[in-house]
Every structure is written in structure tokens, then in C-alpha cells.
Tab-separated table of C-alpha atoms in Angstrom:
chain	number	residue	atom	x	y	z
A	25	MET	CA	2.267	-26.290	-41.856
A	26	ARG	CA	2.490	-22.189	-42.885
A	27	HIS	CA	2.343	-21.657	-38.639
A	28	LEU	CA	5.444	-24.179	-37.748
A	29	TYR	CA	7.507	-22.149	-40.663
A	30	SER	CA	6.192	-18.995	-39.145
A	31	ILE	CA	6.645	-19.060	-34.655
A	32	GLY	CA	10.793	-20.311	-36.682
A	33	ASN	CA	10.990	-24.075	-36.931
A	34	GLU	CA	13.339	-25.913	-39.704
A	35	ALA	CA	11.515	-27.949	-42.640
A	36	HIS	CA	13.639	-31.384	-40.839
A	37	THR	CA	10.914	-29.817	-37.304
A	38	ALA	CA	8.076	-29.957	-38.851
A	39	TYR	CA	8.641	-32.703	-40.858
A	40	ASN	CA	8.990	-34.498	-37.325
A	41	ARG	CA	5.536	-32.610	-36.089
A	42	ILE	CA	3.990	-33.358	-38.562
A	43	GLY	CA	4.383	-36.763	-38.080
A	44	ILE	CA	3.386	-36.565	-34.678
A	45	VAL	CA	-0.079	-34.827	-35.483
A	46	GLN	CA	-0.534	-37.023	-38.859
A	47	GLN	CA	0.045	-40.139	-35.385
A	48	TRP	CA	-2.715	-38.596	-33.312
A	49	LEU	CA	-5.160	-38.920	-36.100
A	50	LYS	CA	-4.563	-41.556	-37.381
A	51	LEU	CA	-5.956	-43.070	-33.523
A	52	ASN	CA	-8.891	-40.825	-34.333
A	53	ARG	CA	-9.533	-42.943	-37.846
A	54	ILE	CA	-8.039	-40.359	-39.544
A	55	THR	CA	-6.038	-40.117	-42.718
A	56	GLY	CA	-5.473	-39.317	-45.588
A	57	LEU	CA	-5.296	-35.904	-45.476
A	58	LEU	CA	-1.481	-35.628	-46.480
A	59	HIS	CA	0.625	-37.250	-48.741
A	60	GLY	CA	4.541	-37.969	-49.280
A	61	ARG	CA	5.118	-35.630	-51.464
A	62	ASP	CA	3.046	-33.058	-49.321
A	63	LYS	CA	5.681	-33.195	-46.214
A	64	PRO	CA	8.567	-31.002	-45.879
A	65	SER	CA	11.483	-31.961	-47.983
A	66	PHE	CA	15.247	-31.870	-45.908
A	67	VAL	CA	19.033	-32.758	-45.858
A	68	THR	CA	20.239	-34.512	-43.033
A	69	ASN	CA	23.545	-32.285	-42.790
A	70	MET	CA	26.214	-34.080	-41.080
A	71	ARG	CA	27.938	-33.432	-37.965
A	72	GLU	CA	31.349	-32.167	-37.522
A	73	MET	CA	32.613	-34.444	-34.800
A	74	TYR	CA	35.845	-34.117	-32.693
A	75	GLN	CA	39.180	-35.651	-32.752
A	76	PRO	CA	41.459	-38.392	-30.412
A	77	GLU	CA	43.907	-34.476	-30.387
A	78	ASP	CA	40.817	-32.140	-30.133
A	79	LEU	CA	40.125	-34.589	-26.985
A	80	GLU	CA	43.107	-34.147	-25.450
A	81	ALA	CA	42.916	-30.652	-25.796
A	82	LEU	CA	39.707	-30.294	-24.364
A	83	PHE	CA	40.299	-31.785	-21.309
A	84	ARG	CA	43.845	-29.783	-21.045
A	85	SER	CA	40.923	-26.947	-20.873
A	86	CYS	CA	39.361	-28.428	-17.162
A	87	ASN	CA	39.768	-28.564	-13.742
A	88	PRO	CA	39.792	-31.476	-11.377
A	89	GLU	CA	35.976	-31.736	-11.034
A	90	GLU	CA	34.983	-30.641	-15.617
A	91	ARG	CA	37.494	-33.443	-16.360
A	92	ILE	CA	35.236	-36.602	-13.871
A	93	ARG	CA	32.254	-34.309	-15.040
A	94	TYR	CA	32.695	-34.876	-18.484
A	95	LEU	CA	34.925	-38.009	-18.992
A	96	PHE	CA	31.716	-39.393	-17.397
A	97	PHE	CA	30.182	-37.849	-20.691
A	98	LEU	CA	32.881	-39.268	-22.774
A	99	LEU	CA	32.758	-42.780	-21.766
A	100	THR	CA	29.172	-43.152	-20.919
A	101	GLY	CA	27.506	-42.492	-23.688
A	102	GLU	CA	24.425	-41.080	-21.885
A	103	ARG	CA	22.597	-37.897	-22.849
A	104	ASP	CA	22.461	-34.131	-21.104
A	105	LYS	CA	19.095	-35.165	-19.039
A	106	GLU	CA	20.462	-38.066	-17.900
A	107	VAL	CA	23.502	-36.747	-16.518
A	108	ARG	CA	21.542	-34.353	-14.813
A	109	TYR	CA	20.319	-36.530	-12.641
A	110	THR	CA	21.998	-39.524	-12.553
A	111	SER	CA	22.647	-40.515	-8.542
A	112	TRP	CA	25.315	-42.822	-6.369
A	113	SER	CA	22.722	-45.200	-6.636
A	114	ASP	CA	23.355	-45.920	-9.829
A	115	ILE	CA	26.962	-46.879	-10.048
A	116	ASP	CA	27.976	-49.277	-9.157
A	117	PHE	CA	31.486	-49.744	-8.168
A	118	ASN	CA	30.670	-53.861	-7.728
A	119	ARG	CA	29.477	-54.298	-11.183
A	120	LYS	CA	31.222	-51.569	-13.088
A	121	CYS	CA	28.697	-49.959	-14.792
A	122	VAL	CA	26.024	-47.192	-14.022
A	123	ARG	CA	22.900	-47.424	-14.649
A	124	VAL	CA	20.005	-45.301	-15.886
A	125	THR	CA	16.670	-45.353	-13.668
A	126	ALA	CA	13.843	-42.875	-13.152
A	127	LYS	CA	13.375	-40.370	-10.744
A	128	LYS	CA	10.625	-39.593	-9.865
A	129	GLN	CA	10.522	-37.508	-6.910
A	130	LEU	CA	12.514	-35.337	-9.435
A	131	GLY	CA	9.343	-35.458	-12.300
A	132	PHE	CA	12.505	-38.358	-14.896
A	133	LYS	CA	11.605	-40.991	-16.892
A	134	PRO	CA	14.424	-42.408	-19.120
A	135	LYS	CA	13.884	-42.010	-22.938
A	136	ASP	CA	11.421	-44.457	-24.425
A	137	LYS	CA	10.822	-44.779	-20.518
A	138	GLU	CA	13.114	-47.776	-20.057
A	139	GLU	CA	15.324	-47.762	-18.445
A	140	ARG	CA	19.175	-49.370	-18.868
A	141	GLU	CA	22.581	-50.545	-18.058
A	142	ILE	CA	25.806	-49.516	-18.943
A	143	PRO	CA	29.025	-51.602	-18.230
A	144	VAL	CA	32.366	-48.599	-18.035
A	145	PRO	CA	36.044	-48.723	-17.351
A	146	ALA	CA	37.767	-49.627	-14.256
A	147	SER	CA	39.456	-46.111	-14.534
A	148	LEU	CA	36.321	-44.061	-14.153
A	149	LEU	CA	35.094	-46.359	-11.253
A	150	ASP	CA	38.320	-45.004	-9.755
A	151	ALA	CA	38.081	-41.473	-11.332
A	152	LEU	CA	34.554	-41.903	-9.670
A	153	ARG	CA	35.306	-42.523	-6.213
A	154	GLU	CA	37.814	-40.184	-5.726
A	155	TYR	CA	35.800	-36.953	-7.072
A	156	LYS	CA	33.047	-38.933	-4.514
A	157	ALA	CA	35.534	-38.655	-1.538
A	158	ARG	CA	35.705	-34.467	-2.696
A	159	GLN	CA	32.031	-33.985	-2.173
A	160	THR	CA	31.088	-31.752	0.975
A	161	GLY	CA	28.199	-31.487	1.879
A	162	PHE	CA	24.821	-32.280	2.073
A	163	ASN	CA	23.310	-33.936	-1.311
A	164	ARG	CA	19.787	-35.190	-0.439
A	165	ASN	CA	19.101	-36.064	-3.731
A	166	ASP	CA	22.445	-37.604	-4.008
A	167	LEU	CA	23.190	-37.101	-7.225
A	168	VAL	CA	26.377	-36.854	-9.190
A	169	PHE	CA	26.825	-33.777	-11.046
A	170	PRO	CA	24.959	-31.197	-9.381
A	171	THR	CA	25.029	-27.691	-8.782
A	172	SER	CA	26.308	-25.718	-5.707
A	173	GLN	CA	22.227	-25.922	-4.676
A	174	ARG	CA	22.937	-29.499	-4.536
A	175	ARG	CA	20.512	-29.144	-6.856
A	176	PRO	CA	20.195	-31.282	-10.994
A	177	ASP	CA	22.717	-29.475	-12.713
A	178	ARG	CA	20.684	-27.485	-16.288
A	179	LYS	CA	23.593	-26.066	-17.400
A	180	LEU	CA	26.184	-29.126	-18.324
A	181	GLU	CA	26.062	-28.070	-22.068
A	182	ASN	CA	26.928	-24.261	-21.558
A	183	LYS	CA	29.946	-25.648	-19.517
A	184	LEU	CA	31.639	-27.428	-22.205
A	185	LYS	CA	31.028	-25.208	-24.603
A	186	ARG	CA	33.036	-22.482	-22.202
A	187	ILE	CA	35.079	-24.958	-22.153
A	188	ALA	CA	35.409	-25.737	-25.513
A	189	TRP	CA	36.705	-21.618	-26.025
A	190	ARG	CA	38.865	-22.317	-24.203
A	191	ALA	CA	41.515	-24.891	-25.446
A	192	GLY	CA	40.187	-23.129	-28.823
A	193	LEU	CA	37.856	-25.288	-30.671
A	194	ASN	CA	35.516	-22.447	-30.980
A	195	CYS	CA	35.945	-19.652	-32.194
A	196	GLY	CA	33.431	-17.150	-29.979
A	197	LEU	CA	31.950	-14.782	-32.333
A	198	CYS	CA	29.028	-17.258	-33.840
A	199	THR	CA	25.825	-16.525	-33.151
A	200	SER	CA	22.388	-19.365	-33.588
A	201	LYS	CA	19.220	-17.277	-34.970
A	202	TYR	CA	18.327	-17.999	-31.533
A	203	GLY	CA	21.212	-15.761	-30.082
A	204	ASN	CA	23.300	-18.750	-28.852
A	205	LYS	CA	26.533	-18.216	-29.471
A	206	CYS	CA	28.958	-20.960	-29.305
A	207	ASN	CA	31.452	-19.825	-26.576
A	208	GLU	CA	27.760	-19.662	-24.341
A	209	GLY	CA	26.176	-23.057	-25.867
A	210	ALA	CA	22.051	-22.985	-25.427
A	211	GLY	CA	20.697	-19.684	-23.672
A	212	THR	CA	19.227	-20.728	-20.277
A	213	ARG	CA	15.933	-18.888	-18.344
A	214	SER	CA	19.059	-17.159	-16.196
A	215	ASP	CA	21.417	-16.819	-18.906
A	216	LEU	CA	19.240	-15.448	-21.965
A	217	GLN	CA	16.512	-13.300	-19.400
A	218	SER	CA	14.811	-16.835	-19.532
A	219	VAL	CA	11.312	-18.022	-20.471
A	220	SER	CA	8.493	-15.881	-18.283
A	221	ASN	CA	6.065	-17.861	-17.161
A	222	LEU	CA	7.701	-21.269	-18.019
A	223	GLY	CA	6.772	-20.346	-21.984
A	224	LEU	CA	3.174	-21.072	-21.233
A	225	ALA	CA	0.687	-19.624	-23.330
A	226	PRO	CA	-2.408	-17.096	-21.173
A	227	GLY	CA	-5.542	-19.658	-20.526
A	228	TYR	CA	-3.056	-22.789	-19.970
A	229	HIS	CA	-3.520	-25.108	-16.965
A	230	VAL	CA	-2.730	-27.227	-14.943
A	231	ALA	CA	-5.243	-29.622	-12.579
A	232	ALA	CA	-4.243	-29.288	-8.989
A	233	ARG	CA	-5.775	-29.620	-5.554
A	234	LEU	CA	-5.805	-27.914	-2.500
A	235	GLU	CA	-2.844	-28.639	0.122
A	236	SER	CA	-5.068	-27.454	2.564
A	237	MET	CA	-7.788	-25.155	3.635
A	238	ALA	CA	-7.940	-21.991	2.046
A	239	THR	CA	-9.642	-19.149	3.724
A	240	THR	CA	-9.788	-15.839	4.879
A	241	ALA	CA	-10.115	-16.685	8.341
A	242	VAL	CA	-5.776	-16.428	8.010
A	243	HIS	CA	-2.879	-14.955	6.113
A	244	ALA	CA	-1.326	-17.814	5.748
A	245	PRO	CA	-0.560	-18.427	2.149
A	246	VAL	CA	-2.486	-21.062	-0.796
A	247	THR	CA	-0.961	-23.638	-1.831
A	248	ALA	CA	-1.408	-26.825	-4.202
A	249	VAL	CA	-0.546	-29.740	-5.317
A	250	VAL	CA	0.261	-30.501	-9.591
A	251	GLU	CA	-1.676	-34.049	-10.426
A	252	TYR	CA	0.169	-35.222	-13.408
A	253	ASN	CA	3.486	-34.205	-14.508
A	254	TYR	CA	3.055	-31.812	-17.816
A	255	GLU	CA	5.491	-33.090	-20.515
A	256	ARG	CA	6.721	-31.628	-23.679
A	257	ASP	CA	9.288	-33.349	-26.512
A	258	GLY	CA	9.627	-36.006	-23.605
A	259	GLU	CA	10.668	-32.833	-20.600
A	260	VAL	CA	8.699	-33.047	-17.942
A	261	LEU	CA	7.623	-29.624	-18.029
A	262	ILE	CA	6.043	-29.414	-14.719
A	263	PRO	CA	6.227	-33.214	-12.563
A	264	GLU	CA	3.381	-34.472	-10.980
A	265	GLY	CA	3.766	-33.527	-7.005
A	266	SER	CA	5.154	-29.705	-7.815
A	267	ARG	CA	3.580	-27.469	-5.119
A	268	ILE	CA	1.508	-23.745	-6.665
A	269	VAL	CA	1.957	-21.169	-4.204
A	270	GLY	CA	-0.382	-18.121	-3.861
A	271	LYS	CA	-2.607	-16.038	-1.673
A	272	ILE	CA	-6.532	-15.156	-1.899
A	273	SER	CA	-6.773	-11.855	-3.513
A	274	GLN	CA	-10.124	-11.155	-2.908
A	275	ALA	CA	-13.316	-13.051	-1.304
A	276	ASP	CA	-16.650	-11.015	-2.050
A	277	PRO	CA	-19.131	-12.099	0.692
A	278	SER	CA	-21.474	-14.416	-2.094
A	279	GLY	CA	-18.608	-16.856	-1.839
A	280	LEU	CA	-16.781	-16.036	-4.842
A	281	VAL	CA	-12.726	-16.369	-4.099
A	282	ASN	CA	-10.381	-15.007	-6.236
A	283	ILE	CA	-7.260	-17.132	-5.189
A	284	THR	CA	-3.700	-16.617	-7.661
A	285	PHE	CA	-0.248	-17.868	-7.916
A	286	SER	CA	3.192	-16.408	-7.833
A	287	SER	CA	5.621	-19.328	-7.532
A	288	ILE	CA	6.336	-22.694	-8.289
A	289	GLU	CA	7.759	-25.585	-6.822
A	290	PHE	CA	9.381	-28.911	-8.033
A	291	PRO	CA	10.491	-31.126	-5.960
A	292	GLY	CA	13.701	-30.911	-6.698
A	293	GLY	CA	13.550	-28.068	-5.042
A	294	GLU	CA	13.377	-25.322	-7.945
A	295	THR	CA	11.418	-22.159	-7.368
A	296	VAL	CA	10.267	-20.620	-10.410
A	297	PRO	CA	7.480	-16.926	-10.653
A	298	ILE	CA	5.145	-17.198	-12.774
A	299	ASP	CA	1.572	-15.939	-13.054
A	300	ALA	CA	-1.270	-17.316	-12.404
A	301	VAL	CA	-5.199	-17.785	-11.138
A	302	ALA	CA	-7.202	-20.984	-9.587
A	303	ALA	CA	-10.555	-21.507	-11.059
A	304	ASP	CA	-13.010	-23.859	-10.464
A	305	MET	CA	-13.320	-27.497	-12.995
A	306	SER	CA	-15.142	-26.449	-15.030
A	307	LEU	CA	-13.292	-23.146	-15.780
A	308	GLN	CA	-15.698	-20.767	-13.206
A	309	ALA	CA	-14.729	-17.954	-10.287
A	310	ILE	CA	-14.158	-20.632	-6.969
A	311	LYS	CA	-17.259	-20.515	-4.728
A	312	GLY	CA	-16.334	-21.399	-0.735
A	313	LYS	CA	-19.070	-22.259	1.979
A	314	VAL	CA	-18.868	-18.895	3.755
A	315	THR	CA	-19.611	-18.012	7.400
A	316	GLY	CA	-20.198	-15.580	9.734
A	317	LYS	CA	-23.189	-13.521	8.092
A	318	GLN	CA	-25.126	-14.675	10.860
A	319	ALA	CA	-28.239	-14.177	8.432
A	320	GLY	CA	-30.269	-16.261	10.576
A	321	LYS	CA	-30.760	-13.928	13.322
A	322	SER	CA	-31.326	-10.261	11.602
A	323	MET	CA	-33.452	-12.751	10.368
A	324	LEU	CA	-35.321	-13.787	13.829
A	325	VAL	CA	-35.089	-10.045	15.098
A	326	ARG	CA	-35.933	-8.193	11.614
A	327	SER	CA	-39.299	-9.545	12.082
A	328	LEU	CA	-40.247	-9.631	16.290
A	329	SER	CA	-39.319	-6.532	15.434
A	330	GLY	CA	-42.459	-6.574	12.736
A	331	ILE	CA	-44.523	-8.287	15.374
A	332	GLY	CA	-43.486	-5.838	18.125
A	333	GLU	CA	-44.474	-2.935	16.079
A	334	THR	CA	-48.247	-3.385	14.882
A	335	ALA	CA	-48.946	-5.780	17.773
A	336	ALA	CA	-48.274	-1.998	19.431
A	337	MET	CA	-50.236	0.097	17.074
A	338	ILE	CA	-52.936	-2.735	17.085
A	339	VAL	CA	-53.518	-3.373	20.606
A	340	GLY	CA	-56.105	-1.264	21.716
A	341	ALA	CA	-56.497	1.163	18.827
A	342	PRO	CA	-59.510	3.335	19.011
A	343	SER	CA	-62.093	2.716	16.294
A	344	ALA	CA	-61.938	4.587	12.902
A	345	ASN	CA	-64.248	7.356	14.474
A	346	GLY	CA	-62.998	7.850	17.900
A	347	ALA	CA	-61.085	10.518	19.258
A	348	PHE	CA	-56.809	10.916	19.464
A	349	GLY	CA	-56.133	10.109	23.350
A	350	GLU	CA	-53.275	9.575	25.212
A	351	ASP	CA	-53.347	6.360	25.045
A	352	ASP	CA	-53.072	6.323	21.448
A	353	LEU	CA	-49.851	8.572	21.604
A	354	LEU	CA	-48.677	6.356	23.258
A	355	ARG	CA	-49.447	3.353	21.769
A	356	MET	CA	-47.260	5.077	18.845
A	357	ARG	CA	-43.833	6.199	20.752
A	358	MET	CA	-43.529	2.470	21.928
A	359	ALA	CA	-44.094	0.933	18.003
A	360	ASP	CA	-41.165	3.540	17.325
A	361	ASN	CA	-39.459	2.059	20.628
A	362	ILE	CA	-39.834	-1.279	18.665
A	363	GLY	CA	-38.555	-0.349	15.849
A	364	ASN	CA	-35.255	2.269	16.554
A	365	ALA	CA	-34.357	-0.795	18.655
A	366	SER	CA	-34.567	-3.491	16.306
A	367	ASP	CA	-32.834	-1.294	14.092
A	368	GLN	CA	-29.951	-0.707	16.818
A	369	GLU	CA	-29.165	-4.387	17.313
A	370	ILE	CA	-29.733	-5.491	13.499
A	371	MET	CA	-27.199	-2.598	13.320
A	372	GLN	CA	-24.809	-4.271	15.713
A	373	MET	CA	-24.224	-7.285	14.100
A	374	MET	CA	-23.393	-6.350	11.451
A	375	THR	CA	-20.532	-4.536	12.978
A	376	MET	CA	-19.510	-7.044	15.461
A	377	GLN	CA	-19.947	-10.101	12.059
A	378	HIS	CA	-17.143	-11.905	10.765
A	379	ILE	CA	-17.750	-11.986	7.707
A	380	VAL	CA	-14.984	-15.905	6.637
A	381	MET	CA	-14.586	-17.490	3.389
A	382	SER	CA	-12.889	-20.851	3.624
A	383	VAL	CA	-11.937	-23.292	0.571
A	384	PRO	CA	-12.270	-27.036	1.517
A	385	ALA	CA	-8.233	-28.515	2.029
A	386	GLY	CA	-8.571	-31.281	-0.760
A	387	THR	CA	-10.216	-28.725	-3.799
A	388	GLU	CA	-9.775	-30.005	-7.534
A	389	ILE	CA	-8.984	-26.154	-9.084
A	390	TYR	CA	-7.069	-25.868	-12.181
A	391	VAL	CA	-4.626	-23.091	-12.062
A	392	ILE	CA	-4.633	-20.826	-15.043
A	393	PHE	CA	-1.898	-18.910	-16.579
A	394	GLU	CA	-1.857	-15.954	-17.327
A	395	LYS	CA	0.185	-13.250	-19.111
A	396	SER	CA	3.142	-14.099	-18.863
A	397	GLN	CA	6.402	-11.840	-16.517
A	398	GLN	CA	8.859	-9.857	-16.856
A	399	PRO	CA	11.044	-11.686	-17.378
A	400	ASP	CA	13.967	-11.697	-13.395
A	401	ALA	CA	16.971	-10.205	-14.992
A	402	ALA	CA	18.997	-11.341	-11.717
A	403	GLY	CA	19.243	-14.450	-12.980
A	404	THR	CA	19.882	-17.074	-10.247
A	405	GLU	CA	19.476	-20.552	-9.860
A	406	LYS	CA	15.908	-20.407	-8.060
A	407	THR	CA	15.342	-19.924	-11.439
A	408	VAL	CA	14.522	-23.827	-13.732
A	409	HIS	CA	15.963	-24.501	-17.761
A	410	VAL	CA	13.102	-25.138	-19.587
A	411	PRO	CA	14.364	-27.334	-22.799
A	412	HIS	CA	13.630	-25.200	-26.225
A	413	LEU	CA	10.815	-23.071	-24.244
A	414	GLU	CA	13.256	-20.121	-26.159
A	415	ASN	CA	11.357	-21.608	-29.443
A	416	THR	CA	7.857	-21.636	-29.669
A	417	ALA	CA	4.948	-21.714	-26.904
A	418	LEU	CA	2.891	-24.421	-25.451
A	419	ASP	CA	-0.805	-23.975	-26.298
A	420	SER	CA	-2.158	-27.074	-25.131
A	421	SER	CA	-3.263	-28.591	-21.628
A	422	THR	CA	-3.515	-31.181	-21.647
A	423	PRO	CA	-0.618	-33.414	-19.841
A	424	VAL	CA	1.378	-36.550	-20.488
A	425	GLN	CA	0.855	-38.761	-17.327
A	426	PRO	CA	3.767	-41.645	-17.066
């Protein structure tokens, strides 16, 4: 509990997280460690709500695109993440309803893993028809409110707070303890210099499988596909099917291969820089198959050379008491020539050999995150906002599967 407070958690957050730990202990038949009086106490504050006149001022400050977006929020009651992943196939103009459905390809599933249907007024459907007619360009994920890059918009709350500030509903001066201003909303990866390495602590590892062979024979990228969804607080941090891209940075003739990863591509198209390395399923260095060493041929040449030198010295040799003659000199010269020829052959083999280390496709690996990178000040839309990573870093390596 002291640790939760030390990383900036308030009493309410600490209470919730302790409850999660207690549930896990209970599943493992460990009870009685904490009593009610041991848990933090807190007061649930009332949230100030916009009145009708505030909403009128808010929508007066919206352009047509912003107006339909936040009218959709208001009249459906959907959560930020649900609106972000709403697709046109979720809107049933005939039955006058909007559905909240899972989007496996984008790593989204509804809260409590329950899809639902929301009735909506005809006025919203009419506005959506007009809005859809104005949309242009290829929309690969069929999203209703995508970014300019046709990706899920992770800044809907930020944009709303900026509109509220334009409408005079925010003072623009309030700043939270995390540095978020009331006229900007919660910081995103691009707005707040981002959380590097997805906010993952060094040593966090993700199960993946090599998509294609990793080999030193060609200078090609190494790609691995993530095996499971990795979640936190119901938010999919790394969706199943994400591709992690890297390269072979070092290889040893013994077969040890060092693979480093520099980016991760999410199914929705976002790309985030990372700093990670590969390890086998025992968290040891990956060992690949070695070819091209010609070790057998080299051993054969050495063996034949030794036999030839020995035969040249022994065959026809005089007795120990015999005189040293011309034939003996010829035998010694022949033995030297055989040895020199074999050495030249071995040197030529070593010069011409092409050692290749390969790790076959489908090999199961762990992608281990290393030290955090320096944040990218450019802040383009290619980066991905990871909710709540401003507050804490993950320190667990357990995937949550759907």
C-alpha cells in the first residue's frame, strides 16, 4: 500500500488496486491478510455536470465535424473508447440503433466483454447520413470518427476540452498533478513528449513467434507476431497480431544470434518505436542453425595430410644406425610439401567459406523490453496514446487473453 501512494496513487485508486490483489489471493485460497479497517478510506467527490445552457454554448463553438462527433457522445452515452472504435457497420439506420461490438483486428472489445445495442433518435441518424456523405478517401477500418490518417482517434477527450475552452466553459489555468491543463485534456504520447517503450518497465517480456526465417544470409528485417493480447485496466496495450520489427544485430559462429527490435506495428496501422531484444522461451540467448563452416571437409584434409606426412617419413626409412642419405632428404621434402599443400587448402577453405546463422520461421521467442528510449519530440500521429501510462509503468509480464 505504501508503494501505491509512493507512485502517486490517490486513496480511491489504491483501494481499487488492493481489491484486485485480494481477489487474486482469494482465488489461490489465501485470505485474512487484510481487514476492512486496513484499506484506505476516501470520499467520492461529486462531479460538476454541464447544464443545458453550457451544452448550447459548447455546440455553438463546434464546427460541423465536431458537432456530429460530440452529439454522438451525448445521444448514445458511449464511452470514449467505444466511440473511437465505432464503425459504420455498427450503425443500423433501419432499426434506429447503434451497436457496441468487438473489433478484433483493432484489439478492441467492449467493457465486461459484452456487446450491446443502443436506441438513438432519428435526428442523430439524419446527421450521421449527412456526415457520412461528406467523408472522402479510403477508410480501411470503416471507422465513423477516424483521424486524418483513417486510424482510431485517441484524442477525442483532448479535442472536447479545447472546444469547451473556446466556449468559455474552462478557465484554461487549472493544471493537474500530472501536468494536464483543463484546456488541453489528458496528455497524449505526442502532446506530453510520450511515454517511451509503451511505458513498459525494463525486463517486461511479450510472447511472440517469428513470422519468417531470421538469417544472416540476407539483410532483411526480422518480424515477430505477438501471440496474445496484453492488457491493463481493460485497455489492450499490445493487441494480438501486432508485428514487432527488428534485425539481426550480431551473430556468433557458434550459432548464437542477437536480434534487436526497434518498432511495433499495431493491427490498426499505428507504429510505435521500442527498444527490445529477443530471447528464447527459457529467456536465454537464441541459438540458430549454422551452415557453411565446412568443418567436415577441413577435418578430412587435416587427417589425410597427417597420414601422408607420416607415410612419407616412414616408408623406406633406414635403420636407426644407417647413414643419412639423399633418399632421406627427398622423404623429408615430400613430407614438408604434403603439409604445406594441406595448410594452403585449409586456408583457402577458410577464406572462401560463408558461415550462415538461421533461426527458422515459427520459432517461439520472448521480446524483452530494455531501457526506455528518449521520447520523440516530433509527436506525429504515428505514435499511439496508451491510457494511464503517464502515472505508472507495467512491471508484470503476464498476458491477458481474450
